[in-house]
Amino acid sequence: MESYPAPARALVAAMTEAAAEHPERAVAIQGAPGCNSHIAALEAIPDALPLPCFSFEDALDAVKDGKARRALIPIENSLHGRVADIHFLLPESGLSITGEHFMPIRYWLMGLAGGQVTGAMSHPQALGQCRHWLRAHGLKSLPYTDTAGAAAMVAELGDGSIGAIAPRLAADLYGLELIADRLEDSDDNTTRFVMLEEGAVTPPSGGPRMTSFVFEVKNVPAALYKALGGFATNGVNMTKLESYQRGASFAATAFYCDVEGGPDDANLGRALEELEFHTKSHRILGTYPQARPRG
């Protein structure tokens, strides 16, 4: 908690105490009170008790340590792509994806009353989502660990030249003045969050489902083509495929993938069997209800 700016610490302490009393309702989030994950947790689970954690690792550990039943983690944004390091953290956490939540993202520039802002502090994802606005207004980007934490830091610094880009809730929590709104570079700016829990939870097969998994290809010609062939021949709709390197050898590539359906569906089951044959390793991260139609 000492890693948070002073204006956020009392709120973090109160929210941590509430979560400790009812861990079955606690949802671990990354960021200070007032961040987008805080808002998303209350949208996804109205009776949730958000548990602020300073890092993504801390949020995942809170679930493994029994401090929270779930974690809600942003995985990708429609403007700025995937959240850094999340593809490494999800497989390593040992937790299962049990749900997804999409939330429109709206940003405000906020600062001290009467200040003349020349620099905007925020999470790199938020700065990236507002880069055109920042450039047009000649403001310097100042990276920080999270959006609401940046707002708390602005309140702590007391420097009128530094503002924060954060959700409106952060201005209310830390006593900042709203300077400008709708900073995001697209009106359809949206972040996808995933819910993570201990143990595999397979939803009923009646409604649309998603399955997320990771795999590592063999270091042979046409390795990816062979690994993905089964999804094409079995008519499985693949909605996401992203690559990332594991280790420093650069000899083989790992992939994160989302597909429609569940492993107990005949077509996806056959595709996963073929995937196993053509890859060094693969692991299903979770099967969960589809929150938004794909396609």
PDB file of C-alpha atoms in Angstrom:
ATOM      1  CA  MET A   1       0.000   0.000   0.000  1.00  0.00           C
ATOM      2  CA  GLU A   2       2.962   2.314   0.605  1.00  0.00           C
ATOM      3  CA  SER A   3       3.573   2.329  -3.144  1.00  0.00           C
ATOM      4  CA  TYR A   4       0.415   4.374  -3.681  1.00  0.00           C
ATOM      5  CA  PRO A   5       0.463   8.173  -3.489  1.00  0.00           C
ATOM      6  CA  ALA A   6      -0.623   9.475  -0.098  1.00  0.00           C
ATOM      7  CA  PRO A   7      -4.117  10.655  -1.185  1.00  0.00           C
ATOM      8  CA  ALA A   8      -4.968   7.088  -2.249  1.00  0.00           C
ATOM      9  CA  ARG A   9      -3.731   5.221   0.821  1.00  0.00           C
ATOM     10  CA  ALA A  10      -6.708   5.802   3.091  1.00  0.00           C
ATOM     11  CA  LEU A  11      -9.084   4.641   0.346  1.00  0.00           C
ATOM     12  CA  VAL A  12      -6.925   1.578  -0.360  1.00  0.00           C
ATOM     13  CA  ALA A  13      -6.871   0.725   3.342  1.00  0.00           C
ATOM     14  CA  ALA A  14     -10.668   1.009   3.650  1.00  0.00           C
ATOM     15  CA  MET A  15     -11.301  -1.085   0.531  1.00  0.00           C
ATOM     16  CA  THR A  16      -8.757  -3.695   1.650  1.00  0.00           C
ATOM     17  CA  GLU A  17     -10.452  -3.953   5.053  1.00  0.00           C
ATOM     18  CA  ALA A  18     -13.890  -4.380   3.445  1.00  0.00           C
ATOM     19  CA  ALA A  19     -12.560  -7.096   1.118  1.00  0.00           C
ATOM     20  CA  ALA A  20     -10.916  -8.909   4.040  1.00  0.00           C
ATOM     21  CA  GLU A  21     -14.267  -9.122   5.823  1.00  0.00           C
ATOM     22  CA  HIS A  22     -15.974 -10.631   2.757  1.00  0.00           C
ATOM     23  CA  PRO A  23     -13.339 -12.302   0.532  1.00  0.00           C
ATOM     24  CA  GLU A  24     -16.073 -14.191  -1.330  1.00  0.00           C
ATOM     25  CA  ARG A  25     -17.203 -10.822  -2.762  1.00  0.00           C
ATOM     26  CA  ALA A  26     -13.712  -9.405  -3.265  1.00  0.00           C
ATOM     27  CA  VAL A  27     -12.456  -8.755  -6.804  1.00  0.00           C
ATOM     28  CA  ALA A  28      -8.745  -8.006  -7.079  1.00  0.00           C
ATOM     29  CA  ILE A  29      -7.916  -5.170  -9.487  1.00  0.00           C
ATOM     30  CA  GLN A  30      -4.715  -3.463 -10.563  1.00  0.00           C
ATOM     31  CA  GLY A  31      -4.636   0.226  -9.834  1.00  0.00           C
ATOM     32  CA  ALA A  32      -5.623   2.850  -7.320  1.00  0.00           C
ATOM     33  CA  PRO A  33      -9.265   3.510  -6.375  1.00  0.00           C
ATOM     34  CA  GLY A  34     -11.017   5.262  -9.254  1.00  0.00           C
ATOM     35  CA  CYS A  35      -9.211   3.400 -12.054  1.00  0.00           C
ATOM     36  CA  ASN A  36     -11.005   1.771 -14.989  1.00  0.00           C
ATOM     37  CA  SER A  37     -10.648  -1.680 -13.424  1.00  0.00           C
ATOM     38  CA  HIS A  38     -12.432  -0.372 -10.308  1.00  0.00           C
ATOM     39  CA  ILE A  39     -15.339   0.798 -12.451  1.00  0.00           C
ATOM     40  CA  ALA A  40     -15.342  -2.397 -14.554  1.00  0.00           C
ATOM     41  CA  ALA A  41     -15.477  -4.614 -11.452  1.00  0.00           C
ATOM     42  CA  LEU A  42     -18.622  -2.849 -10.239  1.00  0.00           C
ATOM     43  CA  GLU A  43     -20.162  -3.092 -13.709  1.00  0.00           C
ATOM     44  CA  ALA A  44     -19.399  -6.798 -14.071  1.00  0.00           C
ATOM     45  CA  ILE A  45     -20.405  -7.726 -10.493  1.00  0.00           C
ATOM     46  CA  PRO A  46     -22.608  -5.036  -8.908  1.00  0.00           C
ATOM     47  CA  ASP A  47     -22.104  -6.316  -5.334  1.00  0.00           C
ATOM     48  CA  ALA A  48     -18.338  -6.712  -5.747  1.00  0.00           C
ATOM     49  CA  LEU A  49     -15.840  -5.363  -3.242  1.00  0.00           C
ATOM     50  CA  PRO A  50     -12.943  -4.154  -5.408  1.00  0.00           C
ATOM     51  CA  LEU A  51      -9.552  -4.898  -3.827  1.00  0.00           C
ATOM     52  CA  PRO A  52      -6.913  -2.445  -5.140  1.00  0.00           C
ATOM     53  CA  CYS A  53      -3.524  -4.021  -5.901  1.00  0.00           C
ATOM     54  CA  PHE A  54      -0.458  -2.110  -7.042  1.00  0.00           C
ATOM     55  CA  SER A  55       0.558  -4.509  -9.842  1.00  0.00           C
ATOM     56  CA  PHE A  56      -1.020  -7.202 -12.001  1.00  0.00           C
ATOM     57  CA  GLU A  57       1.077  -9.795 -10.159  1.00  0.00           C
ATOM     58  CA  ASP A  58      -0.296  -8.562  -6.829  1.00  0.00           C
ATOM     59  CA  ALA A  59      -3.873  -8.881  -8.133  1.00  0.00           C
ATOM     60  CA  LEU A  60      -3.325 -12.460  -9.301  1.00  0.00           C
ATOM     61  CA  ASP A  61      -1.562 -13.353  -6.049  1.00  0.00           C
ATOM     62  CA  ALA A  62      -4.520 -11.982  -4.069  1.00  0.00           C
ATOM     63  CA  VAL A  63      -6.705 -14.687  -5.636  1.00  0.00           C
ATOM     64  CA  LYS A  64      -4.144 -17.447  -5.076  1.00  0.00           C
ATOM     65  CA  ASP A  65      -3.714 -16.329  -1.441  1.00  0.00           C
ATOM     66  CA  GLY A  66      -7.468 -16.345  -0.800  1.00  0.00           C
ATOM     67  CA  LYS A  67      -7.766 -12.591  -0.295  1.00  0.00           C
ATOM     68  CA  ALA A  68     -10.168 -12.316  -3.239  1.00  0.00           C
ATOM     69  CA  ARG A  69     -12.402 -14.797  -5.009  1.00  0.00           C
ATOM     70  CA  ARG A  70     -11.653 -13.311  -8.431  1.00  0.00           C
ATOM     71  CA  ALA A  71      -9.380 -10.918 -10.262  1.00  0.00           C
ATOM     72  CA  LEU A  72     -10.516  -8.663 -13.097  1.00  0.00           C
ATOM     73  CA  ILE A  73      -7.655  -7.852 -15.450  1.00  0.00           C
ATOM     74  CA  PRO A  74      -7.607  -5.727 -18.648  1.00  0.00           C
ATOM     75  CA  ILE A  75      -6.250  -7.808 -21.497  1.00  0.00           C
ATOM     76  CA  GLU A  76      -6.642  -5.633 -24.607  1.00  0.00           C
ATOM     77  CA  ASN A  77      -7.854  -2.272 -25.831  1.00  0.00           C
ATOM     78  CA  SER A  78      -9.463  -1.491 -29.181  1.00  0.00           C
ATOM     79  CA  LEU A  79      -7.113   1.469 -29.781  1.00  0.00           C
ATOM     80  CA  HIS A  80      -3.843   0.480 -28.157  1.00  0.00           C
ATOM     81  CA  GLY A  81      -3.802  -3.304 -28.435  1.00  0.00           C
ATOM     82  CA  ARG A  82      -2.846  -5.800 -25.766  1.00  0.00           C
ATOM     83  CA  VAL A  83      -1.885  -4.846 -22.240  1.00  0.00           C
ATOM     84  CA  ALA A  84       1.862  -5.311 -21.756  1.00  0.00           C
ATOM     85  CA  ASP A  85       3.048  -8.562 -20.116  1.00  0.00           C
ATOM     86  CA  ILE A  86      -0.453  -9.966 -19.669  1.00  0.00           C
ATOM     87  CA  HIS A  87       0.235 -12.914 -21.996  1.00  0.00           C
ATOM     88  CA  PHE A  88       3.094 -13.982 -19.746  1.00  0.00           C
ATOM     89  CA  LEU A  89       1.199 -13.438 -16.503  1.00  0.00           C
ATOM     90  CA  LEU A  90      -1.979 -15.355 -17.352  1.00  0.00           C
ATOM     91  CA  PRO A  91      -0.365 -18.753 -18.066  1.00  0.00           C
ATOM     92  CA  GLU A  92       2.072 -18.385 -15.188  1.00  0.00           C
ATOM     93  CA  SER A  93      -0.656 -17.499 -12.686  1.00  0.00           C
ATOM     94  CA  GLY A  94      -2.272 -20.945 -12.732  1.00  0.00           C
ATOM     95  CA  LEU A  95      -5.692 -19.259 -12.640  1.00  0.00           C
ATOM     96  CA  SER A  96      -8.521 -19.912 -15.074  1.00  0.00           C
ATOM     97  CA  ILE A  97     -10.400 -17.373 -17.172  1.00  0.00           C
ATOM     98  CA  THR A  98     -14.042 -17.661 -16.144  1.00  0.00           C
ATOM     99  CA  GLY A  99     -15.580 -14.593 -17.773  1.00  0.00           C
ATOM    100  CA  GLU A 100     -15.050 -11.496 -19.887  1.00  0.00           C
ATOM    101  CA  HIS A 101     -16.315  -7.929 -19.679  1.00  0.00           C
ATOM    102  CA  PHE A 102     -16.212  -5.137 -22.279  1.00  0.00           C
ATOM    103  CA  MET A 103     -16.249  -1.529 -21.090  1.00  0.00           C
ATOM    104  CA  PRO A 104     -16.258   1.716 -23.096  1.00  0.00           C
ATOM    105  CA  ILE A 105     -13.320   3.833 -21.936  1.00  0.00           C
ATOM    106  CA  ARG A 106     -13.714   7.572 -21.380  1.00  0.00           C
ATOM    107  CA  TYR A 107     -10.916   9.836 -20.223  1.00  0.00           C
ATOM    108  CA  TRP A 108     -10.779  13.283 -18.636  1.00  0.00           C
ATOM    109  CA  LEU A 109      -7.868  15.626 -18.130  1.00  0.00           C
ATOM    110  CA  MET A 110      -7.854  16.737 -14.501  1.00  0.00           C
ATOM    111  CA  GLY A 111      -5.586  18.857 -12.350  1.00  0.00           C
ATOM    112  CA  LEU A 112      -5.318  21.344  -9.533  1.00  0.00           C
ATOM    113  CA  ALA A 113      -7.769  24.230  -9.496  1.00  0.00           C
ATOM    114  CA  GLY A 114      -6.316  27.252 -11.303  1.00  0.00           C
ATOM    115  CA  GLY A 115      -3.332  25.332 -12.666  1.00  0.00           C
ATOM    116  CA  GLN A 116      -1.870  25.629 -16.188  1.00  0.00           C
ATOM    117  CA  VAL A 117      -1.287  22.042 -17.278  1.00  0.00           C
ATOM    118  CA  THR A 118       1.659  21.384 -19.606  1.00  0.00           C
ATOM    119  CA  GLY A 119       2.170  17.687 -18.905  1.00  0.00           C
ATOM    120  CA  ALA A 120      -0.301  14.806 -18.540  1.00  0.00           C
ATOM    121  CA  MET A 121       0.455  11.844 -16.272  1.00  0.00           C
ATOM    122  CA  SER A 122      -1.232   8.464 -16.768  1.00  0.00           C
ATOM    123  CA  HIS A 123      -0.776   4.773 -17.501  1.00  0.00           C
ATOM    124  CA  PRO A 124       1.018   4.164 -20.839  1.00  0.00           C
ATOM    125  CA  GLN A 125      -2.135   2.489 -22.185  1.00  0.00           C
ATOM    126  CA  ALA A 126      -4.200   5.610 -21.470  1.00  0.00           C
ATOM    127  CA  LEU A 127      -1.546   7.893 -22.932  1.00  0.00           C
ATOM    128  CA  GLY A 128      -1.511   5.752 -26.063  1.00  0.00           C
ATOM    129  CA  GLN A 129      -5.292   5.899 -26.362  1.00  0.00           C
ATOM    130  CA  CYS A 130      -5.149   9.715 -26.182  1.00  0.00           C
ATOM    131  CA  ARG A 131      -1.958  10.329 -28.165  1.00  0.00           C
ATOM    132  CA  HIS A 132      -3.595  12.377 -30.936  1.00  0.00           C
ATOM    133  CA  TRP A 133      -5.341  14.654 -28.423  1.00  0.00           C
ATOM    134  CA  LEU A 134      -2.119  15.113 -26.453  1.00  0.00           C
ATOM    135  CA  ARG A 135      -0.172  15.972 -29.585  1.00  0.00           C
ATOM    136  CA  ALA A 136      -2.835  18.407 -30.782  1.00  0.00           C
ATOM    137  CA  HIS A 137      -2.787  20.239 -27.452  1.00  0.00           C
ATOM    138  CA  GLY A 138       0.984  20.198 -27.012  1.00  0.00           C
ATOM    139  CA  LEU A 139       0.988  18.297 -23.715  1.00  0.00           C
ATOM    140  CA  LYS A 140       3.922  16.164 -22.634  1.00  0.00           C
ATOM    141  CA  SER A 141       3.135  12.515 -21.803  1.00  0.00           C
ATOM    142  CA  LEU A 142       4.242  11.433 -18.315  1.00  0.00           C
ATOM    143  CA  PRO A 143       3.937   7.642 -17.827  1.00  0.00           C
ATOM    144  CA  TYR A 144       2.728   6.330 -14.467  1.00  0.00           C
ATOM    145  CA  THR A 145       1.704   2.923 -13.133  1.00  0.00           C
ATOM    146  CA  ASP A 146      -2.058   3.503 -13.443  1.00  0.00           C
ATOM    147  CA  THR A 147      -4.624   6.140 -14.325  1.00  0.00           C
ATOM    148  CA  ALA A 148      -6.214   6.809 -10.951  1.00  0.00           C
ATOM    149  CA  GLY A 149      -2.838   6.549  -9.241  1.00  0.00           C
ATOM    150  CA  ALA A 150      -1.679   9.362 -11.519  1.00  0.00           C
ATOM    151  CA  ALA A 151      -4.615  11.474 -10.329  1.00  0.00           C
ATOM    152  CA  ALA A 152      -3.663  10.772  -6.697  1.00  0.00           C
ATOM    153  CA  MET A 153      -0.045  11.689  -7.473  1.00  0.00           C
ATOM    154  CA  VAL A 154      -1.119  14.995  -9.039  1.00  0.00           C
ATOM    155  CA  ALA A 155      -3.024  15.785  -5.852  1.00  0.00           C
ATOM    156  CA  GLU A 156       0.026  14.869  -3.768  1.00  0.00           C
ATOM    157  CA  LEU A 157       2.562  16.843  -5.826  1.00  0.00           C
ATOM    158  CA  GLY A 158       0.574  20.066  -5.751  1.00  0.00           C
ATOM    159  CA  ASP A 159       2.130  21.182  -9.046  1.00  0.00           C
ATOM    160  CA  GLY A 160      -0.386  23.019 -11.229  1.00  0.00           C
ATOM    161  CA  SER A 161       1.590  22.287 -14.389  1.00  0.00           C
ATOM    162  CA  ILE A 162       1.003  18.520 -14.093  1.00  0.00           C
ATOM    163  CA  GLY A 163      -2.394  17.026 -14.841  1.00  0.00           C
ATOM    164  CA  ALA A 164      -3.676  13.466 -14.959  1.00  0.00           C
ATOM    165  CA  ILE A 165      -5.602  11.505 -17.562  1.00  0.00           C
ATOM    166  CA  ALA A 166      -8.034   9.258 -15.727  1.00  0.00           C
ATOM    167  CA  PRO A 167     -11.713   8.302 -15.360  1.00  0.00           C
ATOM    168  CA  ARG A 168     -13.965  10.996 -13.924  1.00  0.00           C
ATOM    169  CA  LEU A 169     -14.340   9.010 -10.687  1.00  0.00           C
ATOM    170  CA  ALA A 170     -10.674   9.695  -9.898  1.00  0.00           C
ATOM    171  CA  ALA A 171     -11.262  13.466  -9.939  1.00  0.00           C
ATOM    172  CA  ASP A 172     -14.086  13.044  -7.443  1.00  0.00           C
ATOM    173  CA  LEU A 173     -11.986  10.826  -5.155  1.00  0.00           C
ATOM    174  CA  TYR A 174      -8.874  13.017  -5.121  1.00  0.00           C
ATOM    175  CA  GLY A 175     -10.397  16.492  -5.289  1.00  0.00           C
ATOM    176  CA  LEU A 176      -9.152  17.474  -8.732  1.00  0.00           C
ATOM    177  CA  GLU A 177     -10.711  19.888 -11.213  1.00  0.00           C
ATOM    178  CA  LEU A 178     -11.975  18.551 -14.546  1.00  0.00           C
ATOM    179  CA  ILE A 179     -10.232  20.402 -17.394  1.00  0.00           C
ATOM    180  CA  ALA A 180     -11.239  18.528 -20.574  1.00  0.00           C
ATOM    181  CA  ASP A 181     -13.206  15.419 -21.470  1.00  0.00           C
ATOM    182  CA  ARG A 182     -13.432  12.832 -24.266  1.00  0.00           C
ATOM    183  CA  LEU A 183      -9.688  12.734 -24.789  1.00  0.00           C
ATOM    184  CA  GLU A 184      -9.671   9.236 -26.321  1.00  0.00           C
ATOM    185  CA  ASP A 185      -8.799   9.099 -30.023  1.00  0.00           C
ATOM    186  CA  SER A 186     -11.943   7.166 -31.009  1.00  0.00           C
ATOM    187  CA  ASP A 187     -15.523   7.233 -29.799  1.00  0.00           C
ATOM    188  CA  ASP A 188     -15.616   3.425 -29.723  1.00  0.00           C
ATOM    189  CA  ASN A 189     -12.581   3.096 -27.434  1.00  0.00           C
ATOM    190  CA  THR A 190     -13.224  -0.143 -25.537  1.00  0.00           C
ATOM    191  CA  THR A 191     -11.229  -2.350 -23.174  1.00  0.00           C
ATOM    192  CA  ARG A 192     -11.778  -6.066 -22.759  1.00  0.00           C
ATOM    193  CA  PHE A 193     -11.302  -7.462 -19.256  1.00  0.00           C
ATOM    194  CA  VAL A 194     -11.078 -11.104 -18.215  1.00  0.00           C
ATOM    195  CA  MET A 195     -12.188 -12.611 -14.919  1.00  0.00           C
ATOM    196  CA  LEU A 196      -9.760 -15.056 -13.301  1.00  0.00           C
ATOM    197  CA  GLU A 197     -10.447 -17.609 -10.565  1.00  0.00           C
ATOM    198  CA  GLU A 198      -8.899 -20.686  -8.975  1.00  0.00           C
ATOM    199  CA  GLY A 199      -9.821 -23.940 -10.701  1.00  0.00           C
ATOM    200  CA  ALA A 200     -11.423 -24.579 -14.075  1.00  0.00           C
ATOM    201  CA  VAL A 201     -15.053 -23.540 -14.342  1.00  0.00           C
ATOM    202  CA  THR A 202     -16.777 -24.674 -17.559  1.00  0.00           C
ATOM    203  CA  PRO A 203     -20.041 -22.812 -18.248  1.00  0.00           C
ATOM    204  CA  PRO A 204     -23.151 -24.609 -19.520  1.00  0.00           C
ATOM    205  CA  SER A 205     -23.023 -25.437 -23.220  1.00  0.00           C
ATOM    206  CA  GLY A 206     -26.367 -23.768 -23.965  1.00  0.00           C
ATOM    207  CA  GLY A 207     -25.094 -20.251 -24.752  1.00  0.00           C
ATOM    208  CA  PRO A 208     -22.221 -18.871 -26.826  1.00  0.00           C
ATOM    209  CA  ARG A 209     -18.827 -19.560 -25.270  1.00  0.00           C
ATOM    210  CA  MET A 210     -15.212 -18.550 -25.753  1.00  0.00           C
ATOM    211  CA  THR A 211     -12.089 -20.608 -25.108  1.00  0.00           C
ATOM    212  CA  SER A 212      -8.673 -19.045 -24.564  1.00  0.00           C
ATOM    213  CA  PHE A 213      -5.419 -20.981 -24.782  1.00  0.00           C
ATOM    214  CA  VAL A 214      -1.693 -20.603 -25.351  1.00  0.00           C
ATOM    215  CA  PHE A 215       0.608 -22.802 -27.393  1.00  0.00           C
ATOM    216  CA  GLU A 216       4.227 -22.954 -28.511  1.00  0.00           C
ATOM    217  CA  VAL A 217       5.072 -24.068 -32.012  1.00  0.00           C
ATOM    218  CA  LYS A 218       7.846 -26.425 -32.987  1.00  0.00           C
ATOM    219  CA  ASN A 219      10.886 -24.893 -34.648  1.00  0.00           C
ATOM    220  CA  VAL A 220      10.144 -26.394 -38.072  1.00  0.00           C
ATOM    221  CA  PRO A 221       9.005 -24.958 -41.432  1.00  0.00           C
ATOM    222  CA  ALA A 222       5.283 -24.132 -41.645  1.00  0.00           C
ATOM    223  CA  ALA A 223       4.875 -24.798 -37.901  1.00  0.00           C
ATOM    224  CA  LEU A 224       2.103 -22.227 -37.413  1.00  0.00           C
ATOM    225  CA  TYR A 225       0.297 -23.278 -40.598  1.00  0.00           C
ATOM    226  CA  LYS A 226       0.209 -26.882 -39.399  1.00  0.00           C
ATOM    227  CA  ALA A 227      -0.858 -25.906 -35.861  1.00  0.00           C
ATOM    228  CA  LEU A 228      -3.789 -23.828 -37.100  1.00  0.00           C
ATOM    229  CA  GLY A 229      -4.944 -26.106 -39.918  1.00  0.00           C
ATOM    230  CA  GLY A 230      -7.288 -28.072 -37.674  1.00  0.00           C
ATOM    231  CA  PHE A 231      -9.259 -24.969 -36.746  1.00  0.00           C
ATOM    232  CA  ALA A 232      -9.894 -24.152 -40.398  1.00  0.00           C
ATOM    233  CA  THR A 233     -10.871 -27.690 -41.429  1.00  0.00           C
ATOM    234  CA  ASN A 234     -13.194 -28.071 -38.435  1.00  0.00           C
ATOM    235  CA  GLY A 235     -14.911 -24.712 -38.948  1.00  0.00           C
ATOM    236  CA  VAL A 236     -13.772 -23.107 -35.670  1.00  0.00           C
ATOM    237  CA  ASN A 237     -13.964 -19.309 -35.618  1.00  0.00           C
ATOM    238  CA  MET A 238     -10.670 -17.918 -34.307  1.00  0.00           C
ATOM    239  CA  THR A 239     -11.210 -14.375 -33.061  1.00  0.00           C
ATOM    240  CA  LYS A 240      -7.730 -13.581 -31.745  1.00  0.00           C
ATOM    241  CA  LEU A 241      -4.190 -14.778 -32.417  1.00  0.00           C
ATOM    242  CA  GLU A 242      -1.171 -12.962 -30.992  1.00  0.00           C
ATOM    243  CA  SER A 243       2.462 -13.995 -30.848  1.00  0.00           C
ATOM    244  CA  TYR A 244       5.051 -13.359 -28.165  1.00  0.00           C
ATOM    245  CA  GLN A 245       8.559 -14.595 -27.420  1.00  0.00           C
ATOM    246  CA  ARG A 246       9.367 -16.756 -24.421  1.00  0.00           C
ATOM    247  CA  GLY A 247      12.952 -16.453 -23.245  1.00  0.00           C
ATOM    248  CA  ALA A 248      15.830 -14.964 -25.199  1.00  0.00           C
ATOM    249  CA  SER A 249      16.576 -17.707 -27.722  1.00  0.00           C
ATOM    250  CA  PHE A 250      14.172 -16.389 -30.409  1.00  0.00           C
ATOM    251  CA  ALA A 251      14.092 -20.002 -31.646  1.00  0.00           C
ATOM    252  CA  ALA A 252      10.393 -20.614 -31.121  1.00  0.00           C
ATOM    253  CA  THR A 253       7.322 -18.459 -30.723  1.00  0.00           C
ATOM    254  CA  ALA A 254       4.395 -18.770 -28.330  1.00  0.00           C
ATOM    255  CA  PHE A 255       0.856 -17.721 -29.233  1.00  0.00           C
ATOM    256  CA  TYR A 256      -2.217 -16.571 -27.335  1.00  0.00           C
ATOM    257  CA  CYS A 257      -5.500 -17.502 -29.002  1.00  0.00           C
ATOM    258  CA  ASP A 258      -9.261 -16.996 -28.534  1.00  0.00           C
ATOM    259  CA  VAL A 259     -11.772 -19.205 -30.334  1.00  0.00           C
ATOM    260  CA  GLU A 260     -15.532 -19.549 -30.228  1.00  0.00           C
ATOM    261  CA  GLY A 261     -16.942 -22.626 -28.500  1.00  0.00           C
ATOM    262  CA  GLY A 262     -15.788 -25.046 -25.815  1.00  0.00           C
ATOM    263  CA  PRO A 263     -13.498 -28.102 -25.828  1.00  0.00           C
ATOM    264  CA  ASP A 264     -16.550 -30.345 -25.433  1.00  0.00           C
ATOM    265  CA  ASP A 265     -17.864 -29.121 -28.812  1.00  0.00           C
ATOM    266  CA  ALA A 266     -17.041 -31.776 -31.399  1.00  0.00           C
ATOM    267  CA  ASN A 267     -15.401 -29.410 -33.891  1.00  0.00           C
ATOM    268  CA  LEU A 268     -13.253 -27.568 -31.342  1.00  0.00           C
ATOM    269  CA  GLY A 269     -12.334 -30.835 -29.638  1.00  0.00           C
ATOM    270  CA  ARG A 270     -10.978 -32.214 -32.909  1.00  0.00           C
ATOM    271  CA  ALA A 271      -9.095 -28.969 -33.628  1.00  0.00           C
ATOM    272  CA  LEU A 272      -7.424 -29.051 -30.199  1.00  0.00           C
ATOM    273  CA  GLU A 273      -6.363 -32.662 -30.779  1.00  0.00           C
ATOM    274  CA  GLU A 274      -4.637 -31.621 -33.998  1.00  0.00           C
ATOM    275  CA  LEU A 275      -3.077 -28.644 -32.228  1.00  0.00           C
ATOM    276  CA  GLU A 276      -1.517 -30.962 -29.638  1.00  0.00           C
ATOM    277  CA  PHE A 277       0.057 -33.068 -32.391  1.00  0.00           C
ATOM    278  CA  HIS A 278       1.686 -30.093 -34.130  1.00  0.00           C
ATOM    279  CA  THR A 279       2.927 -28.062 -31.126  1.00  0.00           C
ATOM    280  CA  LYS A 280       5.571 -28.359 -28.415  1.00  0.00           C
ATOM    281  CA  SER A 281       3.042 -27.490 -25.727  1.00  0.00           C
ATOM    282  CA  HIS A 282      -0.402 -26.003 -25.277  1.00  0.00           C
ATOM    283  CA  ARG A 283      -2.596 -25.046 -22.355  1.00  0.00           C
ATOM    284  CA  ILE A 284      -6.237 -24.033 -22.124  1.00  0.00           C
ATOM    285  CA  LEU A 285      -6.599 -20.908 -19.982  1.00  0.00           C
ATOM    286  CA  GLY A 286     -10.383 -21.125 -19.688  1.00  0.00           C
ATOM    287  CA  THR A 287     -13.784 -21.587 -21.275  1.00  0.00           C
ATOM    288  CA  TYR A 288     -16.342 -18.931 -20.366  1.00  0.00           C
ATOM    289  CA  PRO A 289     -19.581 -17.259 -21.500  1.00  0.00           C
ATOM    290  CA  GLN A 290     -19.270 -14.944 -24.480  1.00  0.00           C
ATOM    291  CA  ALA A 291     -20.021 -11.395 -23.340  1.00  0.00           C
ATOM    292  CA  ARG A 292     -20.202  -9.919 -26.826  1.00  0.00           C
ATOM    293  CA  PRO A 293     -20.952 -11.554 -30.189  1.00  0.00           C
ATOM    294  CA  ARG A 294     -17.914 -11.880 -32.463  1.00  0.00           C
ATOM    295  CA  GLY A 295     -17.958 -11.242 -36.169  1.00  0.00           C
TER     296      GLY A 295
END
